[in-house]
GROMACS .gro file of C-alpha atoms in nm:
model
  339
    1MET     CA    1   0.797   1.176   1.611
    2SER     CA    2   0.593   1.174   1.930
    3LYS     CA    3   0.732   0.997   2.243
    4ASN     CA    4   0.410   0.763   2.237
    5LYS     CA    5   0.486   0.638   1.897
    6ILE     CA    6   0.859   0.589   1.978
    7ASP     CA    7   0.738   0.384   2.290
    8ILE     CA    8   0.520   0.170   2.057
    9ILE     CA    9   0.808   0.102   1.810
   10ASP     CA   10   1.038   0.000   2.098
   11LEU     CA   11   0.788  -0.249   2.219
   12ILE     CA   12   0.719  -0.379   1.858
   13ASN     CA   13   1.109  -0.426   1.828
   14LYS     CA   14   1.103  -0.632   2.146
   15ILE     CA   15   0.824  -0.841   2.019
   16VAL     CA   16   0.966  -0.921   1.687
   17TRP     CA   17   1.327  -0.984   1.774
   18TRP     CA   18   1.294  -1.375   1.812
   19ILE     CA   19   1.201  -1.415   1.442
   20PRO     CA   20   1.521  -1.580   1.285
   21ILE     CA   21   1.480  -1.474   0.915
   22LYS     CA   22   1.548  -1.116   0.874
   23LYS     CA   23   1.315  -1.047   0.570
   24TYR     CA   24   1.029  -1.210   0.768
   25ARG     CA   25   1.116  -1.020   1.080
   26ASP     CA   26   1.127  -0.679   0.904
   27ALA     CA   27   0.797  -0.756   0.732
   28PHE     CA   28   0.627  -0.849   1.036
   29ARG     CA   29   0.775  -0.541   1.209
   30ASN     CA   30   0.662  -0.301   0.943
   31TYR     CA   31   0.320  -0.459   0.943
   32LEU     CA   32   0.277  -0.398   1.334
   33VAL     CA   33   0.427  -0.045   1.307
   34ASP     CA   34   0.189   0.023   1.025
   35LYS     CA   35  -0.121  -0.118   1.212
   36TYR     CA   36  -0.045   0.050   1.562
   37THR     CA   37   0.115   0.388   1.456
   38LYS     CA   38  -0.042   0.494   1.125
   39PRO     CA   39  -0.201   0.844   1.172
   40ASN     CA   40  -0.566   0.884   1.039
   41ILE     CA   41  -0.446   1.162   0.837
   42TYR     CA   42  -0.123   1.128   0.626
   43THR     CA   43   0.143   1.356   0.744
   44PRO     CA   44   0.469   1.368   0.546
   45ASP     CA   45   0.705   1.357   0.865
   46ILE     CA   46   0.545   1.049   0.979
   47PRO     CA   47   0.542   0.804   0.681
   48TYR     CA   48   0.328   0.494   0.706
   49GLY     CA   49   0.497   0.240   0.936
   50TYR     CA   50   0.827   0.417   0.912
   51SER     CA   51   1.069   0.537   1.184
   52LEU     CA   52   1.392   0.644   1.019
   53ASP     CA   53   1.530   0.982   1.066
   54ILE     CA   54   1.559   1.189   0.761
   55ASP     CA   55   1.945   1.168   0.736
   56THR     CA   56   1.945   0.781   0.755
   57HIS     CA   57   1.649   0.755   0.526
   58ASN     CA   58   1.830   0.975   0.273
   59GLU     CA   59   2.149   0.780   0.295
   60LYS     CA   60   1.986   0.464   0.216
   61VAL     CA   61   1.813   0.620  -0.099
   62ILE     CA   62   2.143   0.739  -0.231
   63ASN     CA   63   2.302   0.391  -0.180
   64LEU     CA   64   2.002   0.239  -0.345
   65TYR     CA   65   2.036   0.447  -0.666
   66LYS     CA   66   2.401   0.318  -0.697
   67ILE     CA   67   2.254  -0.040  -0.730
   68ARG     CA   68   1.933   0.033  -0.901
   69ARG     CA   69   1.725  -0.228  -1.091
   70ILE     CA   70   1.373  -0.290  -1.171
   71GLU     CA   71   1.195  -0.462  -0.893
   72HIS     CA   72   0.840  -0.354  -0.996
   73ILE     CA   73   0.689  -0.319  -1.336
   74LEU     CA   74   0.348  -0.162  -1.356
   75ILE     CA   75   0.148  -0.235  -1.684
   76GLU     CA   76  -0.155  -0.017  -1.754
   77THR     CA   77  -0.352  -0.172  -2.024
   78ILE     CA   78  -0.652   0.071  -2.001
   79ASN     CA   79  -0.621   0.416  -1.841
   80ARG     CA   80  -0.979   0.431  -1.681
   81CYS     CA   81  -1.093   0.365  -1.327
   82ASN     CA   82  -1.471   0.361  -1.212
   83GLY     CA   83  -1.385   0.442  -0.852
   84LYS     CA   84  -1.501   0.772  -0.683
   85CYS     CA   85  -1.225   0.800  -0.425
   86SER     CA   86  -1.155   1.168  -0.315
   87PHE     CA   87  -0.775   1.112  -0.285
   88CYS     CA   88  -0.724   0.977  -0.654
   89PRO     CA   89  -0.644   1.211  -0.935
   90VAL     CA   90  -0.795   0.992  -1.202
   91SER     CA   91  -1.132   0.887  -1.016
   92VAL     CA   92  -1.464   0.958  -1.168
   93GLY     CA   93  -1.497   1.330  -1.201
   94ASN     CA   94  -1.116   1.397  -1.189
   95GLU     CA   95  -1.014   1.197  -1.490
   96LYS     CA   96  -0.846   1.428  -1.754
   97ARG     CA   97  -0.640   1.185  -1.957
   98GLU     CA   98  -0.725   1.095  -2.321
   99TYR     CA   99  -0.880   0.741  -2.328
  100LYS     CA  100  -0.630   0.473  -2.445
  101LYS     CA  101  -0.603   0.087  -2.439
  102MET     CA  102  -0.296  -0.118  -2.497
  103SER     CA  103  -0.273  -0.324  -2.799
  104SER     CA  104  -0.222  -0.692  -2.752
  105GLU     CA  105   0.094  -0.669  -2.963
  106LEU     CA  106   0.252  -0.416  -2.735
  107PHE     CA  107   0.154  -0.614  -2.424
  108ASN     CA  108   0.341  -0.909  -2.575
  109LYS     CA  109   0.628  -0.714  -2.675
  110ILE     CA  110   0.668  -0.580  -2.315
  111ILE     CA  111   0.655  -0.938  -2.176
  112ASP     CA  112   0.912  -1.050  -2.427
  113ASP     CA  113   1.141  -0.764  -2.314
  114LEU     CA  114   1.115  -0.898  -1.969
  115VAL     CA  115   1.187  -1.253  -2.091
  116GLU     CA  116   1.507  -1.104  -2.264
  117ILE     CA  117   1.648  -0.967  -1.929
  118LYS     CA  118   1.528  -1.287  -1.741
  119TYR     CA  119   1.305  -1.072  -1.527
  120LYS     CA  120   1.206  -1.231  -1.189
  121GLY     CA  121   1.043  -0.929  -1.008
  122ASN     CA  122   0.700  -0.807  -0.959
  123VAL     CA  123   0.465  -0.765  -1.256
  124GLY     CA  124   0.153  -0.558  -1.175
  125ILE     CA  125  -0.102  -0.549  -1.446
  126PHE     CA  126  -0.238  -0.227  -1.340
  127PHE     CA  127  -0.121   0.125  -1.266
  128THR     CA  128  -0.352   0.420  -1.209
  129ASN     CA  129  -0.665   0.242  -1.319
  130GLU     CA  130  -0.916  -0.041  -1.262
  131PRO     CA  131  -0.769  -0.330  -1.444
  132PHE     CA  132  -1.085  -0.530  -1.487
  133LEU     CA  133  -1.221  -0.260  -1.696
  134ASP     CA  134  -1.016  -0.440  -1.958
  135ASP     CA  135  -1.177  -0.789  -2.043
  136ARG     CA  136  -0.857  -0.913  -2.166
  137ILE     CA  137  -0.683  -0.882  -1.830
  138THR     CA  138  -0.710  -1.269  -1.759
  139GLU     CA  139  -0.553  -1.353  -2.089
  140PHE     CA  140  -0.278  -1.110  -2.018
  141ALA     CA  141  -0.209  -1.260  -1.699
  142LYS     CA  142  -0.203  -1.610  -1.854
  143ILE     CA  143   0.057  -1.478  -2.114
  144ALA     CA  144   0.269  -1.319  -1.839
  145LYS     CA  145   0.266  -1.609  -1.603
  146SER     CA  146   0.355  -1.863  -1.899
  147LYS     CA  147   0.643  -1.666  -2.004
  148LEU     CA  148   0.771  -1.536  -1.667
  149PRO     CA  149   0.701  -1.820  -1.442
  150GLU     CA  150   0.941  -1.696  -1.173
  151ALA     CA  151   0.789  -1.350  -1.165
  152PHE     CA  152   0.513  -1.233  -0.921
  153ILE     CA  153   0.217  -1.154  -1.141
  154HIS     CA  154  -0.054  -0.968  -0.951
  155VAL     CA  155  -0.342  -0.709  -0.973
  156LEU     CA  156  -0.504  -0.442  -0.742
  157THR     CA  157  -0.859  -0.403  -0.811
  158ASN     CA  158  -1.154  -0.222  -0.646
  159GLY     CA  159  -1.358  -0.551  -0.737
  160SER     CA  160  -1.673  -0.359  -0.855
  161VAL     CA  161  -1.666  -0.525  -1.195
  162LEU     CA  162  -1.511  -0.856  -1.086
  163SER     CA  163  -1.782  -1.117  -1.094
  164LEU     CA  164  -1.713  -1.455  -0.904
  165GLU     CA  165  -1.658  -1.625  -1.235
  166LYS     CA  166  -1.416  -1.371  -1.349
  167TYR     CA  167  -1.236  -1.378  -1.023
  168LYS     CA  168  -1.200  -1.763  -1.030
  169GLU     CA  169  -1.062  -1.761  -1.391
  170ALA     CA  170  -0.816  -1.497  -1.313
  171TYR     CA  171  -0.716  -1.667  -1.001
  172LYS     CA  172  -0.556  -1.950  -1.203
  173TYR     CA  173  -0.289  -1.735  -1.346
  174LEU     CA  174  -0.234  -1.457  -1.106
  175ASP     CA  175  -0.006  -1.499  -0.792
  176LEU     CA  176  -0.216  -1.261  -0.599
  177ILE     CA  177  -0.551  -1.079  -0.632
  178LEU     CA  178  -0.553  -0.764  -0.384
  179ILE     CA  179  -0.911  -0.634  -0.377
  180ASN     CA  180  -0.955  -0.275  -0.212
  181ASN     CA  181  -1.310  -0.257  -0.110
  182TYR     CA  182  -1.363   0.116  -0.109
  183SER     CA  183  -1.667   0.241   0.077
  184LYS     CA  184  -1.828   0.507   0.292
  185ASP     CA  185  -2.017   0.275   0.530
  186ASN     CA  186  -1.755   0.009   0.589
  187LYS     CA  187  -1.973  -0.252   0.389
  188LEU     CA  188  -1.867  -0.507   0.121
  189LYS     CA  189  -1.969  -0.434  -0.230
  190ASP     CA  190  -2.199  -0.711  -0.359
  191THR     CA  191  -1.917  -0.836  -0.605
  192ASN     CA  192  -1.670  -0.848  -0.334
  193LYS     CA  193  -1.908  -0.997  -0.075
  194ALA     CA  194  -1.953  -1.297  -0.329
  195ILE     CA  195  -1.573  -1.326  -0.347
  196TYR     CA  196  -1.538  -1.313   0.036
  197GLU     CA  197  -1.816  -1.571   0.097
  198PHE     CA  198  -1.671  -1.797  -0.163
  199CYS     CA  199  -1.312  -1.777  -0.005
  200LEU     CA  200  -1.466  -1.867   0.332
  201LYS     CA  201  -1.628  -2.177   0.180
  202ASN     CA  202  -1.323  -2.272  -0.030
  203PRO     CA  203  -1.029  -2.164   0.190
  204GLU     CA  204  -0.771  -2.265  -0.050
  205TYR     CA  205  -0.859  -1.937  -0.254
  206LYS     CA  206  -0.753  -1.741   0.054
  207GLU     CA  207  -0.391  -1.846  -0.019
  208LYS     CA  208  -0.352  -1.584  -0.315
  209THR     CA  209  -0.646  -1.345  -0.227
  210ILE     CA  210  -0.642  -1.026  -0.003
  211ILE     CA  211  -0.971  -0.825   0.067
  212GLN     CA  212  -0.898  -0.494   0.239
  213MET     CA  213  -1.176  -0.242   0.372
  214ARG     CA  214  -1.068   0.103   0.250
  215GLU     CA  215  -1.240   0.446   0.295
  216GLU     CA  216  -1.338   0.652  -0.024
  217GLU     CA  217  -1.260   0.965   0.174
  218GLN     CA  218  -0.914   0.867   0.300
  219ILE     CA  219  -0.641   1.131   0.320
  220LEU     CA  220  -0.322   0.977   0.185
  221SER     CA  221   0.003   1.083   0.010
  222SER     CA  222  -0.032   1.399  -0.233
  223ARG     CA  223   0.035   1.184  -0.542
  224ALA     CA  224   0.292   1.422  -0.703
  225GLY     CA  225   0.072   1.712  -0.582
  226ASN     CA  226  -0.228   1.590  -0.773
  227ALA     CA  227  -0.450   1.431  -0.510
  228PRO     CA  228  -0.772   1.625  -0.508
  229ASN     CA  229  -0.834   1.635  -0.126
  230ARG     CA  230  -0.473   1.733  -0.056
  231GLN     CA  231  -0.467   2.063  -0.255
  232ASP     CA  232  -0.474   2.285   0.062
  233ASN     CA  233  -0.180   2.094   0.215
  234LEU     CA  234   0.116   2.067  -0.035
  235LYS     CA  235   0.475   2.113   0.056
  236THR     CA  236   0.822   1.993  -0.036
  237VAL     CA  237   0.937   1.714   0.202
  238PRO     CA  238   1.300   1.661   0.297
  239TYR     CA  239   1.280   1.287   0.244
  240LEU     CA  240   1.435   1.178  -0.084
  241CYS     CA  241   1.235   0.932  -0.290
  242HIS     CA  242   1.368   0.601  -0.386
  243VAL     CA  243   1.090   0.473  -0.618
  244PRO     CA  244   1.243   0.552  -0.965
  245ALA     CA  245   1.529   0.341  -0.858
  246VAL     CA  246   1.323   0.035  -0.853
  247GLN     CA  247   0.998   0.087  -1.040
  248PHE     CA  248   0.902   0.109  -1.420
  249ALA     CA  249   0.558   0.221  -1.497
  250ILE     CA  250   0.409   0.172  -1.837
  251ARG     CA  251   0.113   0.368  -1.975
  252PRO     CA  252  -0.126   0.200  -2.236
  253ASP     CA  253   0.065   0.371  -2.537
  254GLY     CA  254   0.379   0.226  -2.433
  255LYS     CA  255   0.523   0.551  -2.286
  256VAL     CA  256   0.704   0.503  -1.950
  257SER     CA  257   0.598   0.727  -1.664
  258LEU     CA  258   0.833   0.852  -1.380
  259CYS     CA  259   0.663   0.646  -1.122
  260CYS     CA  260   0.330   0.541  -0.985
  261CYS     CA  261   0.252   0.881  -0.849
  262ASP     CA  262   0.295   1.028  -1.209
  263THR     CA  263  -0.087   0.958  -1.294
  264TYR     CA  264  -0.128   1.208  -1.566
  265GLY     CA  265   0.193   1.094  -1.753
  266GLU     CA  266   0.352   1.434  -1.696
  267MET     CA  267   0.705   1.281  -1.746
  268THR     CA  268   0.788   1.046  -2.010
  269MET     CA  269   1.123   0.841  -1.963
  270GLY     CA  270   1.089   0.646  -2.285
  271ASP     CA  271   0.874   0.467  -2.543
  272LEU     CA  272   0.834   0.096  -2.564
  273THR     CA  273   0.708   0.124  -2.918
  274LYS     CA  274   1.060   0.251  -3.017
  275ASN     CA  275   1.299   0.097  -2.756
  276SER     CA  276   1.323  -0.211  -2.525
  277ILE     CA  277   1.274  -0.205  -2.141
  278ASN     CA  278   1.649  -0.260  -2.107
  279GLU     CA  279   1.741   0.025  -2.353
  280ILE     CA  280   1.509   0.275  -2.166
  281TRP     CA  281   1.614   0.181  -1.818
  282ASN     CA  282   1.988   0.229  -1.916
  283SER     CA  283   1.923   0.544  -2.124
  284ASP     CA  284   2.085   0.887  -2.074
  285THR     CA  285   1.728   1.014  -1.969
  286TYR     CA  286   1.744   0.785  -1.662
  287LYS     CA  287   2.101   0.858  -1.598
  288LYS     CA  288   2.004   1.239  -1.575
  289LEU     CA  289   1.706   1.147  -1.357
  290ASN     CA  290   1.916   0.939  -1.105
  291LYS     CA  291   2.149   1.232  -1.039
  292LEU     CA  292   1.854   1.464  -0.977
  293MET     CA  293   1.672   1.227  -0.752
  294VAL     CA  294   1.946   1.225  -0.496
  295LYS     CA  295   1.960   1.602  -0.482
  296GLY     CA  296   1.603   1.664  -0.350
  297ARG     CA  297   1.242   1.662  -0.477
  298ASN     CA  298   1.247   2.025  -0.563
  299LYS     CA  299   1.496   1.948  -0.838
  300ILE     CA  300   1.221   1.795  -1.051
  301LYS     CA  301   0.870   1.976  -1.110
  302ILE     CA  302   0.644   1.669  -1.067
  303CYS     CA  303   0.819   1.569  -0.736
  304LYS     CA  304   0.823   1.911  -0.570
  305TYR     CA  305   0.506   1.862  -0.386
  306CYS     CA  306   0.498   1.468  -0.373
  307ASP     CA  307   0.521   1.340  -0.023
  308PHE     CA  308   0.482   0.975  -0.110
  309ILE     CA  309   0.744   0.805   0.127
  310ASP     CA  310   0.806   0.416   0.148
  311TYR     CA  311   1.028   0.174   0.327
  312VAL     CA  312   1.366   0.173   0.153
  313PRO     CA  313   1.543  -0.171   0.124
  314ASP     CA  314   1.912  -0.180   0.230
  315LYS     CA  315   1.978  -0.413  -0.064
  316LEU     CA  316   1.804  -0.564  -0.347
  317GLU     CA  317   1.741  -0.930  -0.313
  318ASP     CA  318   1.571  -1.208  -0.508
  319TYR     CA  319   1.245  -1.362  -0.346
  320THR     CA  320   1.030  -1.651  -0.456
  321VAL     CA  321   0.673  -1.606  -0.537
  322GLU     CA  322   0.565  -1.769  -0.225
  323GLU     CA  323   0.790  -1.518  -0.019
  324LYS     CA  324   0.629  -1.223  -0.198
  325ILE     CA  325   0.273  -1.361  -0.121
  326LYS     CA  326   0.373  -1.396   0.246
  327SER     CA  327   0.513  -1.038   0.248
  328TYR     CA  328   0.204  -0.890   0.093
  329LYS     CA  329  -0.016  -1.061   0.358
  330LEU     CA  330   0.200  -0.927   0.641
  331ASN     CA  331   0.171  -0.569   0.508
  332ASN     CA  332  -0.189  -0.574   0.404
  333GLN     CA  333  -0.465  -0.651   0.651
  334SER     CA  334  -0.718  -0.879   0.479
  335ILE     CA  335  -1.049  -0.946   0.628
  336LEU     CA  336  -1.010  -1.316   0.511
  337GLU     CA  337  -0.736  -1.392   0.769
  338ASN     CA  338  -0.825  -1.571   1.070
  339LYS     CA  339  -1.166  -1.669   0.934
   0.00000   0.00000   0.00000
């Protein structure tokens, strides 16, 4: 890590020390680190907004696998995206998966599985796709929220097929709509511009809406070695990965992927048409995986060239929906803020 970056992080630590609640202090600190130290090109030895040395990071990951629980559920109801992002393995021109769409029966079964375990974590009705290509998304959000009132129901979308009317209807049942406006010219797409202007005129809608300006040609993580624009820069990083200790990613056919970076479904941890979420999470398949994950990325084929690294929590805590909305806003720069 460069001396300049260390100096910036030291200054940020001095700025945030006065915030009395640790989770808010940490969230604000991560936001500032991300904003003022993030490199333009992703480099595995400088994770986004992250300053832990390798040994400390790995120790935290090992400890997390000892207390693992599902914090993030991802449900992909249709495995297609209409984006053209150069960093995405399933963008237009890169997609190679067989087209699949989740049945309503399977979606309801997944939600019932979560009700059974009294789930209060994050439920993302998306995975590696554009969720609003499925015209049932709003109805699915309604079902999820009605059965899991304490869970955080949200979507990430590029907004390209999200009309203002669809947005307003989905807003009723979602706890957060995060719109990534991908472009090459830093301009809002027409659909996103309409939502942006509507939110400015109706500020109450800003409460659960984030609109981010993103670049189609960004250089990001290698996504398990499958990112199209990272093929000339793949290597195994020494940081352990904690994601499978807290995340459960479901494909449209009910099969469970290793994590959010397993875009092609190269690993299958279980099948929800045959078993429950709880049965799969506590299966021998996951027990074997957990042992491998703490030994290094080169122990699993799909992980060998994945350099995705994220903040590792010291412990797993329960947060309210309102707290999660605040956290998302602290960690994602919305053009709606301060407007």
